[in-house]
Tab-separated table of C-alpha atoms in Angstrom:
chain	number	residue	atom	x	y	z
A	23	MET	CA	157.646	79.539	100.611
A	24	ILE	CA	159.781	80.228	103.692
A	25	VAL	CA	163.063	80.253	101.777
A	26	GLU	CA	161.490	82.390	99.015
A	27	SER	CA	160.198	84.916	101.512
A	28	VAL	CA	163.578	85.174	103.340
A	29	ARG	CA	165.321	85.781	99.991
A	30	GLU	CA	162.835	88.436	98.911
A	31	VAL	CA	163.036	90.431	102.189
A	32	THR	CA	166.858	90.299	102.289
A	33	GLN	CA	167.107	91.241	98.634
A	34	GLU	CA	164.778	94.195	99.152
A	35	LEU	CA	166.731	95.215	102.246
A	36	ARG	CA	170.039	95.068	100.349
A	37	LYS	CA	168.572	97.150	97.453
A	38	ASP	CA	167.188	99.753	99.842
A	39	ILE	CA	170.657	100.181	101.498
A	40	LEU	CA	172.484	100.377	98.182
A	41	GLU	CA	170.041	102.929	96.809
A	42	GLY	CA	170.138	105.031	100.008
A	43	ARG	CA	166.558	104.446	101.135
A	44	ARG	CA	167.843	102.786	104.360
A	45	ASN	CA	171.057	103.329	106.291
A	46	GLN	CA	170.841	100.354	108.648
A	47	VAL	CA	169.739	96.769	108.663
A	48	GLY	CA	167.624	96.977	111.814
A	49	THR	CA	167.301	94.446	114.628
A	50	LYS	CA	166.975	90.686	114.212
A	51	GLU	CA	163.423	90.966	115.594
A	52	THR	CA	162.467	93.592	112.993
A	53	LEU	CA	163.818	91.449	110.169
A	54	MET	CA	161.953	88.367	111.444
A	55	THR	CA	158.712	90.396	111.666
A	56	GLU	CA	159.056	91.410	108.037
A	57	ILE	CA	159.721	87.817	106.931
A	58	VAL	CA	156.759	86.444	108.945
A	59	ALA	CA	154.485	89.141	107.492
A	60	ARG	CA	155.655	88.173	103.942
A	61	ILE	CA	154.950	84.465	104.591
A	62	THR	CA	151.525	85.216	106.071
A	63	GLY	CA	150.630	87.408	103.140
A	64	LYS	CA	151.523	84.626	100.681
A	65	LYS	CA	149.333	82.135	102.507
A	66	LYS	CA	146.237	84.352	102.222
A	67	LYS	CA	143.722	83.568	99.511
A	68	SER	CA	143.228	86.235	96.955
A	69	LEU	CA	139.386	86.101	96.976
A	70	ARG	CA	138.284	86.332	100.584
A	71	ARG	CA	135.631	87.655	102.876
A	72	VAL	CA	135.414	91.351	103.867
A	73	ILE	CA	133.116	93.240	106.145
A	74	ASN	CA	131.063	95.823	104.242
A	75	ALA	CA	130.646	98.863	106.412
A	76	THR	CA	129.949	101.309	103.586
A	77	GLY	CA	126.148	101.195	103.624
A	78	VAL	CA	126.068	100.346	99.878
A	79	VAL	CA	123.877	97.224	99.745
A	80	LEU	CA	124.862	96.037	96.252
A	81	HIS	CA	128.528	97.039	96.258
A	82	THR	CA	129.885	95.844	92.894
A	83	ASN	CA	133.483	95.889	94.115
A	84	LEU	CA	132.571	93.807	97.146
A	85	GLY	CA	130.643	91.174	95.239
A	86	ARG	CA	127.150	92.546	95.059
A	87	ALA	CA	124.392	90.386	96.588
A	88	ASN	CA	124.942	88.205	99.633
A	89	LEU	CA	123.075	84.899	99.293
A	90	SER	CA	120.336	83.560	101.562
A	91	ASP	CA	121.181	80.717	103.940
A	92	LYS	CA	119.174	78.286	101.774
A	93	ALA	CA	121.058	79.288	98.667
A	94	CYS	CA	124.375	78.716	100.407
A	95	GLU	CA	123.224	75.332	101.639
A	96	SER	CA	122.208	74.344	98.128
A	97	ILE	CA	125.626	75.356	96.794
A	98	MET	CA	127.413	73.233	99.363
A	99	ASP	CA	125.114	70.267	98.699
A	100	VAL	CA	125.825	70.147	94.964
A	101	ALA	CA	129.502	71.185	95.305
A	102	ARG	CA	130.303	68.241	97.568
A	103	ASN	CA	128.428	65.583	95.527
A	104	TYR	CA	127.628	64.298	92.144
A	105	THR	CA	124.375	65.756	90.760
A	106	ASN	CA	121.667	65.267	88.096
A	107	LEU	CA	123.003	68.363	86.292
A	108	GLU	CA	122.311	66.933	82.835
A	109	TYR	CA	120.712	63.650	83.769
A	110	ASP	CA	116.988	62.894	83.815
A	111	VAL	CA	116.497	60.597	86.808
A	112	LYS	CA	112.966	59.612	85.900
A	113	ARG	CA	113.828	58.531	82.321
A	114	GLY	CA	117.326	57.355	83.034
A	115	SER	CA	118.719	59.376	80.094
A	116	ARG	CA	120.462	62.668	79.351
A	117	GLY	CA	118.674	65.757	80.585
A	118	SER	CA	119.054	69.522	80.206
A	119	ARG	CA	120.654	71.805	82.809
A	120	HIS	CA	118.076	74.453	81.943
A	121	ASP	CA	115.281	72.403	83.464
A	122	HIS	CA	116.532	72.836	87.019
A	123	VAL	CA	115.594	76.520	87.298
A	124	GLU	CA	112.976	76.803	84.562
A	125	LYS	CA	110.139	75.182	86.573
A	126	ILE	CA	110.439	77.421	89.611
A	127	LEU	CA	111.271	80.501	87.559
A	128	THR	CA	108.176	80.159	85.362
A	129	LYS	CA	106.021	79.435	88.392
A	130	ILE	CA	107.161	82.594	90.210
A	131	THR	CA	107.175	84.924	87.213
A	132	GLY	CA	104.341	83.552	85.142
A	133	ALA	CA	106.523	83.326	82.039
A	134	GLU	CA	106.051	80.481	79.551
A	135	ALA	CA	109.764	79.517	79.565
A	136	ALA	CA	113.080	80.577	81.058
A	137	MET	CA	116.786	79.940	81.128
A	138	VAL	CA	119.895	81.230	82.928
A	139	VAL	CA	123.234	82.291	81.502
A	140	ASN	CA	126.389	83.659	83.216
A	141	ASN	CA	125.377	87.357	83.376
A	142	ASN	CA	122.971	89.893	81.930
A	143	ALA	CA	125.408	91.035	79.266
A	144	ALA	CA	125.521	87.399	78.077
A	145	ALA	CA	121.741	87.257	78.172
A	146	THR	CA	121.535	90.354	75.994
A	147	MET	CA	124.032	89.080	73.499
A	148	LEU	CA	122.436	85.658	73.258
A	149	CYS	CA	118.944	87.107	72.904
A	150	LEU	CA	119.943	89.533	70.140
A	151	SER	CA	121.987	86.933	68.245
A	152	ALA	CA	119.242	84.294	68.403
A	153	LEU	CA	116.352	86.593	67.520
A	154	ALA	CA	117.833	89.364	65.382
A	155	LYS	CA	121.159	88.396	63.828
A	156	ASP	CA	121.763	90.476	60.652
A	157	LYS	CA	118.537	92.382	61.363
A	158	GLU	CA	117.861	95.819	62.718
A	159	VAL	CA	116.885	96.263	66.381
A	160	ILE	CA	115.129	99.514	67.212
A	161	VAL	CA	116.124	101.130	70.514
A	162	SER	CA	115.492	104.597	71.960
A	163	ARG	CA	118.563	106.817	71.871
A	164	GLY	CA	117.913	107.697	75.510
A	165	GLU	CA	118.352	104.025	76.507
A	166	LEU	CA	121.790	103.298	74.999
A	167	VAL	CA	123.170	102.654	78.424
A	168	GLU	CA	126.659	101.830	79.763
A	169	ILE	CA	126.887	99.721	82.899
A	170	GLY	CA	130.122	99.368	84.882
A	171	GLY	CA	132.860	97.363	83.220
A	172	SER	CA	132.241	99.002	79.797
A	173	PHE	CA	129.060	97.071	79.068
A	174	ARG	CA	127.492	99.258	76.379
A	175	VAL	CA	124.308	98.361	74.576
A	176	PRO	CA	125.598	99.445	71.097
A	177	GLU	CA	128.771	97.349	71.438
A	178	ILE	CA	126.959	94.294	72.714
A	179	MET	CA	124.520	94.575	69.845
A	180	GLU	CA	127.392	94.850	67.376
A	181	GLN	CA	129.010	91.722	68.803
A	182	SER	CA	125.713	89.818	68.601
A	183	GLY	CA	125.465	90.394	64.880
A	184	ALA	CA	122.317	92.575	65.216
A	185	LYS	CA	122.216	96.116	63.736
A	186	LEU	CA	121.438	99.025	66.019
A	187	MET	CA	118.678	101.401	64.849
A	188	ASP	CA	118.528	104.150	67.484
A	189	VAL	CA	115.545	106.469	67.363
A	190	GLY	CA	114.299	109.586	69.125
A	191	THR	CA	116.468	111.944	71.106
A	192	THR	CA	118.232	111.709	74.429
A	193	ASN	CA	115.273	113.041	76.361
A	194	LYS	CA	112.246	112.252	74.113
A	195	THR	CA	111.195	109.184	72.178
A	196	LYS	CA	107.701	108.672	70.824
A	197	PRO	CA	105.807	105.588	69.339
A	198	SER	CA	106.072	107.254	65.933
A	199	ASP	CA	109.802	107.133	66.127
A	200	TYR	CA	109.700	103.348	66.217
A	201	LEU	CA	107.089	103.176	63.376
A	202	ASN	CA	109.162	105.481	61.170
A	203	ALA	CA	112.296	103.404	61.722
A	204	TYR	CA	110.642	100.089	60.831
A	205	HIS	CA	111.831	98.438	57.572
A	206	GLU	CA	109.851	95.427	56.429
A	207	GLY	CA	112.107	92.380	56.154
A	208	GLU	CA	115.042	94.236	57.700
A	209	THR	CA	113.822	94.978	61.241
A	210	GLY	CA	114.128	92.053	63.577
A	211	ALA	CA	113.016	93.274	66.996
A	212	LEU	CA	112.012	96.221	69.239
A	213	MET	CA	114.084	96.636	72.371
A	214	LYS	CA	113.554	98.684	75.518
A	215	VAL	CA	116.369	99.123	78.053
A	216	HIS	CA	115.645	100.091	81.618
A	217	THR	CA	118.001	102.922	82.644
A	218	SER	CA	118.721	101.350	85.997
A	219	ASN	CA	121.866	103.374	86.800
A	220	TYR	CA	120.745	106.847	85.789
A	221	ARG	CA	117.609	109.024	85.324
A	222	ILE	CA	116.767	111.652	82.680
A	223	LEU	CA	114.475	114.233	84.353
A	224	GLY	CA	112.589	117.298	83.136
A	225	PHE	CA	111.287	117.653	79.610
A	226	THR	CA	111.136	113.948	78.805
A	227	GLN	CA	109.062	111.271	77.135
A	228	GLU	CA	109.546	107.500	76.715
A	229	VAL	CA	107.492	104.750	75.196
A	230	GLU	CA	106.212	102.576	78.039
A	231	LEU	CA	106.087	98.811	77.872
A	232	PRO	CA	102.335	98.525	77.079
A	233	GLU	CA	102.902	100.825	74.083
A	234	MET	CA	105.947	98.801	73.024
A	235	VAL	CA	103.829	95.595	73.115
A	236	GLU	CA	101.169	97.261	70.931
A	237	LEU	CA	103.917	98.351	68.481
A	238	GLY	CA	105.288	94.808	68.425
A	239	LYS	CA	101.901	93.347	67.607
A	240	LYS	CA	101.305	95.942	64.897
A	241	LEU	CA	104.647	95.285	63.262
A	242	ASN	CA	104.799	91.582	64.068
A	243	LEU	CA	108.047	91.899	65.951
A	244	PRO	CA	109.212	90.502	69.252
A	245	VAL	CA	109.629	93.007	72.071
A	246	ILE	CA	112.683	92.570	74.282
A	247	TYR	CA	112.979	94.272	77.638
A	248	ASP	CA	116.448	94.526	79.137
A	249	MET	CA	115.445	95.235	82.705
A	250	GLY	CA	118.840	94.790	84.341
A	251	SER	CA	117.989	95.192	88.054
A	252	GLY	CA	115.696	92.128	88.411
A	253	LEU	CA	113.444	93.371	91.206
A	254	MET	CA	110.825	90.756	92.132
A	255	ALA	CA	109.273	92.298	95.275
A	256	ASP	CA	107.553	95.685	95.219
A	257	LEU	CA	109.673	98.023	97.349
A	258	THR	CA	107.910	101.282	96.800
A	259	ASP	CA	106.934	101.481	100.493
A	260	TYR	CA	110.674	101.521	101.169
A	261	GLY	CA	111.535	104.281	98.722
A	262	VAL	CA	112.693	102.057	95.894
A	263	ASP	CA	110.469	102.952	92.934
A	264	GLU	CA	111.741	100.445	90.458
A	265	PRO	CA	109.753	98.300	87.990
A	266	THR	CA	109.314	94.641	88.928
A	267	VAL	CA	109.794	91.559	86.768
A	268	LEU	CA	106.178	90.443	87.363
A	269	ASP	CA	104.634	93.824	86.326
A	270	ALA	CA	106.845	93.878	83.198
A	271	LEU	CA	105.806	90.390	82.087
A	272	LYS	CA	102.133	91.197	82.661
A	273	THR	CA	102.319	93.823	79.903
A	274	GLY	CA	102.766	91.041	77.386
A	275	ILE	CA	106.413	91.597	76.421
A	276	ASP	CA	107.996	88.666	74.602
A	277	VAL	CA	111.374	88.451	76.417
A	278	ILE	CA	112.684	89.989	79.612
A	279	LEU	CA	116.378	89.967	80.610
A	280	PHE	CA	117.673	90.727	84.116
A	281	SER	CA	120.559	90.135	86.542
A	282	GLY	CA	120.658	87.562	89.292
A	283	ASP	CA	122.946	89.359	91.697
A	284	LYS	CA	121.257	92.738	91.916
A	285	LEU	CA	117.792	93.345	93.394
A	286	LEU	CA	116.832	89.728	92.959
A	287	GLY	CA	119.389	88.905	95.660
A	288	GLY	CA	120.810	85.768	94.041
A	289	PRO	CA	124.116	84.628	92.415
A	290	GLN	CA	125.618	86.268	89.382
A	291	GLY	CA	123.625	85.238	86.322
A	292	GLY	CA	121.548	86.542	83.422
A	293	ILE	CA	117.971	85.429	83.609
A	294	ILE	CA	115.982	85.185	80.380
A	295	ALA	CA	112.209	84.664	80.618
A	296	GLY	CA	109.268	85.029	78.249
A	297	LYS	CA	107.487	83.339	75.338
A	298	LYS	CA	108.543	79.750	74.784
A	299	GLU	CA	109.098	80.119	71.013
A	300	PHE	CA	111.802	82.719	71.644
A	301	ILE	CA	113.408	81.029	74.643
A	302	ASP	CA	113.657	77.768	72.714
A	303	LYS	CA	115.557	79.559	69.946
A	304	MET	CA	118.117	80.796	72.539
A	305	LYS	CA	118.464	77.391	74.149
A	306	ALA	CA	119.353	75.929	70.799
A	307	HIS	CA	121.794	78.680	69.838
A	308	PRO	CA	125.539	77.811	69.858
A	309	MET	CA	126.242	80.749	72.212
A	310	ALA	CA	124.057	79.111	74.882
A	311	ARG	CA	126.835	76.603	75.615
A	312	ALA	CA	129.474	79.305	75.783
A	313	PHE	CA	127.348	81.304	78.230
A	314	ARG	CA	126.004	78.428	80.336
A	315	VAL	CA	126.308	78.401	84.113
A	316	ASP	CA	127.657	75.642	86.410
A	317	LYS	CA	125.803	73.437	88.939
A	318	MET	CA	126.563	75.754	91.851
A	319	THR	CA	125.059	78.805	90.164
A	320	LEU	CA	122.004	76.807	89.178
A	321	ALA	CA	121.637	75.493	92.749
A	322	ALA	CA	121.854	79.022	94.216
A	323	MET	CA	119.472	80.488	91.615
A	324	GLU	CA	116.890	77.768	92.119
A	325	ALA	CA	117.012	78.215	95.945
A	326	THR	CA	116.731	82.025	95.574
A	327	PHE	CA	113.614	81.745	93.433
A	328	PHE	CA	112.125	79.276	95.895
A	329	GLU	CA	112.436	82.034	98.532
A	330	TYR	CA	110.017	84.097	96.431
A	331	SER	CA	107.243	81.574	96.970
A	332	ASP	CA	106.465	83.719	99.989
A	333	ILE	CA	107.268	87.404	99.369
A	334	ARG	CA	107.019	88.436	103.038
A	335	GLN	CA	109.357	85.636	103.963
A	336	ALA	CA	111.682	86.582	101.186
A	337	ARG	CA	112.089	90.096	102.630
A	338	ARG	CA	113.448	88.479	105.761
A	339	THR	CA	115.555	85.645	104.308
A	340	ILE	CA	117.128	87.264	101.229
A	341	PRO	CA	119.887	89.592	102.590
A	342	VAL	CA	119.504	92.283	99.899
A	343	LEU	CA	115.824	92.702	100.570
A	344	ASN	CA	116.362	92.528	104.336
A	345	MET	CA	118.966	95.256	104.236
A	346	ILE	CA	116.849	97.543	102.058
A	347	THR	CA	113.654	97.108	104.133
A	348	THR	CA	115.192	97.396	107.651
A	349	PRO	CA	113.461	100.332	109.370
A	350	ALA	CA	115.541	103.327	110.285
A	351	GLY	CA	114.663	102.948	113.957
A	352	GLU	CA	116.060	99.437	114.041
A	353	LEU	CA	119.270	100.662	112.309
A	354	LYS	CA	119.646	103.341	114.914
A	355	ASP	CA	119.326	100.790	117.711
A	356	ARG	CA	122.009	98.618	116.088
A	357	ALA	CA	124.282	101.605	115.574
A	358	GLU	CA	123.960	102.577	119.252
A	359	ARG	CA	124.790	99.014	120.309
A	360	LEU	CA	127.895	98.941	118.136
A	361	ALA	CA	128.974	102.415	119.210
A	362	GLY	CA	128.509	101.436	122.866
A	363	ASP	CA	130.622	98.351	122.449
A	364	ILE	CA	133.464	100.250	120.753
A	365	ARG	CA	133.248	103.162	123.225
A	366	SER	CA	133.564	100.867	126.247
A	367	ALA	CA	136.659	99.149	124.704
A	368	VAL	CA	138.807	102.139	123.677
A	369	HIS	CA	140.253	105.363	125.107
A	370	ASN	CA	141.847	107.067	122.063
A	371	PHE	CA	138.780	107.390	119.916
A	372	THR	CA	135.613	109.418	120.019
A	373	VAL	CA	132.526	107.404	119.023
A	374	GLU	CA	129.133	108.822	118.087
A	375	VAL	CA	126.011	107.694	116.215
A	376	GLU	CA	124.944	109.840	113.266
A	377	ALA	CA	122.159	109.718	110.771
A	378	CYS	CA	123.301	109.101	107.180
A	379	LYS	CA	122.076	108.287	103.694
A	380	ASP	CA	122.637	104.784	102.298
A	381	GLN	CA	122.598	103.588	98.665
A	382	VAL	CA	121.179	100.511	96.979
A	383	GLY	CA	124.146	100.334	94.570
A	384	GLY	CA	124.977	97.851	91.847
A	385	GLY	CA	123.624	100.065	89.106
A	386	SER	CA	120.104	99.957	90.672
A	387	ALA	CA	117.808	102.708	91.916
A	388	PRO	CA	120.331	105.560	91.277
A	389	THR	CA	118.226	108.314	92.742
A	390	VAL	CA	117.228	106.458	95.886
A	391	LEU	CA	118.868	107.383	99.202
A	392	LEU	CA	117.848	105.228	102.197
A	393	ASP	CA	117.667	106.725	105.655
A	394	GLY	CA	120.271	105.001	107.774
A	395	TYR	CA	122.618	105.325	110.762
A	396	ALA	CA	126.359	104.993	111.079
A	397	VAL	CA	128.892	104.825	113.898
A	398	ALA	CA	131.198	107.817	113.386
A	399	VAL	CA	134.686	107.345	114.780
A	400	GLN	CA	137.471	109.904	115.203
A	401	GLY	CA	140.959	109.163	116.494
A	402	LYS	CA	142.594	111.427	119.005
A	403	THR	CA	145.964	110.893	117.406
A	404	LEU	CA	145.088	108.964	114.241
A	405	ALA	CA	143.952	110.572	111.027
A	406	PRO	CA	140.807	109.046	109.498
A	407	GLU	CA	142.803	107.897	106.486
A	408	LYS	CA	145.158	105.973	108.795
A	409	ILE	CA	142.181	104.340	110.617
A	410	GLU	CA	140.657	103.391	107.300
A	411	ARG	CA	143.950	101.841	106.131
A	412	LEU	CA	144.454	99.833	109.355
A	413	LEU	CA	140.878	98.480	109.244
A	414	ARG	CA	141.419	97.456	105.630
A	415	ARG	CA	144.552	95.533	106.695
A	416	GLU	CA	142.736	93.409	109.194
A	417	GLU	CA	142.663	89.603	108.776
A	418	ILE	CA	139.036	90.149	107.653
A	419	PRO	CA	139.325	93.565	105.930
A	420	ILE	CA	136.763	96.082	107.213
A	421	ILE	CA	135.782	98.394	104.352
A	422	VAL	CA	134.572	101.782	105.584
A	423	ARG	CA	133.985	105.283	104.191
A	424	ILE	CA	135.298	108.642	105.381
A	425	THR	CA	132.684	111.334	105.811
A	426	HIS	CA	133.196	114.819	107.378
A	427	ASN	CA	136.706	113.799	108.527
A	428	GLN	CA	135.265	110.814	110.384
A	429	VAL	CA	135.311	107.107	109.759
A	430	TYR	CA	131.757	105.875	109.119
A	431	LEU	CA	130.719	102.341	109.997
A	432	ASP	CA	127.337	102.102	108.317
A	433	VAL	CA	125.268	99.409	110.099
A	434	ARG	CA	122.840	98.652	107.280
A	435	THR	CA	125.374	96.433	105.642
A	436	ILE	CA	127.049	95.059	108.760
A	437	ARG	CA	125.777	91.845	110.261
A	438	GLU	CA	125.336	91.774	114.016
A	439	ASP	CA	127.700	88.772	114.299
A	440	GLU	CA	130.394	91.017	112.801
A	441	PHE	CA	130.146	93.598	115.604
A	442	GLU	CA	132.567	91.672	117.864
A	443	TYR	CA	135.260	91.536	115.192
A	444	ILE	CA	134.942	95.280	114.533
A	445	VAL	CA	135.206	96.005	118.229
A	446	ALA	CA	138.292	93.800	118.507
A	447	ALA	CA	139.927	95.688	115.582
A	448	PHE	CA	139.463	99.051	117.349
A	449	THR	CA	140.595	97.536	120.651
A	450	ALA	CA	143.848	96.353	119.052
A	451	MET	CA	144.337	99.668	117.345
A	452	ASP	CA	143.794	101.498	120.649
A	453	SER	CA	146.095	99.248	122.670
A	454	ARG	CA	148.961	99.639	120.203
A	455	GLN	CA	148.710	103.428	120.569
A	456	VAL	CA	149.352	103.767	116.839
A	457	GLU	CA	150.069	107.333	115.773
A	458	GLY	CA	149.345	108.689	112.304
């Protein structure tokens, strides 16, 4: 690695001189600094921790949900050791990996059966393939969503082998639209998709879940609800007016699909819950093996659902819920503490506390803006873009946003044990007298 880095730096230096980008070699110390920086960069892991100072709770680019302490402990326990992943200890014979989360999942949700696959797109594809391959699936035209990463309902349906039958218009879909689209022997399921990352407002109408259930009974078809966000705890008191998994299942739907790493606050995964006859079909489907999750995901998912045994406790122990439900007054106090610490350590920055609006993120609650507070920093000689870049280049990158020509450190998504590191980053920046 050392020899390789020396060669790369000297070759780049030689090329820059020959092409006129540099007219001198520089000092020995400068050259050594470049070589050491190159070696250090190569030793860094690609996937590493960052500090999220953006105020976006479920930041997709930063890994979405942080896990609870118990979920992390469960991961470490199974990662270090052999496990009963597919072994029934009581019977002394082969078991099923689905069993590890199904018991707690059905207990918490009230569903008859459940399973977990590697994400919600996989859950959607598996469900459609197992229940409606070569059949029509009726969906409202206003619910043909695209989630980040080019996950589009029509394309997933096509890949599953089901046939899309879209009904209604972008803004209005009625029960009669589903009835008129039904073809006996050709229609395999009714599907409702929660528009978790956008809203259609104004002159609108949609068919609610209870109506979908009645239509399903009338036509003798399973009703599939692709919920996406996976909210378990009612957060309406905190401004998040999203449907919950429990309320959806109480309507009598046959299958619900949702993500593990969004509002549930768990690891990446696609949770499938509902009537046993349909879940059993999916467990037996060949795609189930292709989409199955590993022991670490199962351990984290099981631990996350155990947290929901006490909803009040879950709001404290599951980071996503804790961040969303933290009162604005508490956020202001934290912002003032961080601002005071930075202010006392630097001379070349102005530091203030400002009210701001935070986002849930992750394709969830798109219209919700949470009242928050941020530490607003301006450099006397450094442009905000330069400050942002230097913070991003820290050993633990600090990811911020620039608002009104200031660097915003939004405290909703910053842990208090990260304050010291942030202060140290500004202290180092201040002491170097870096100029933009």
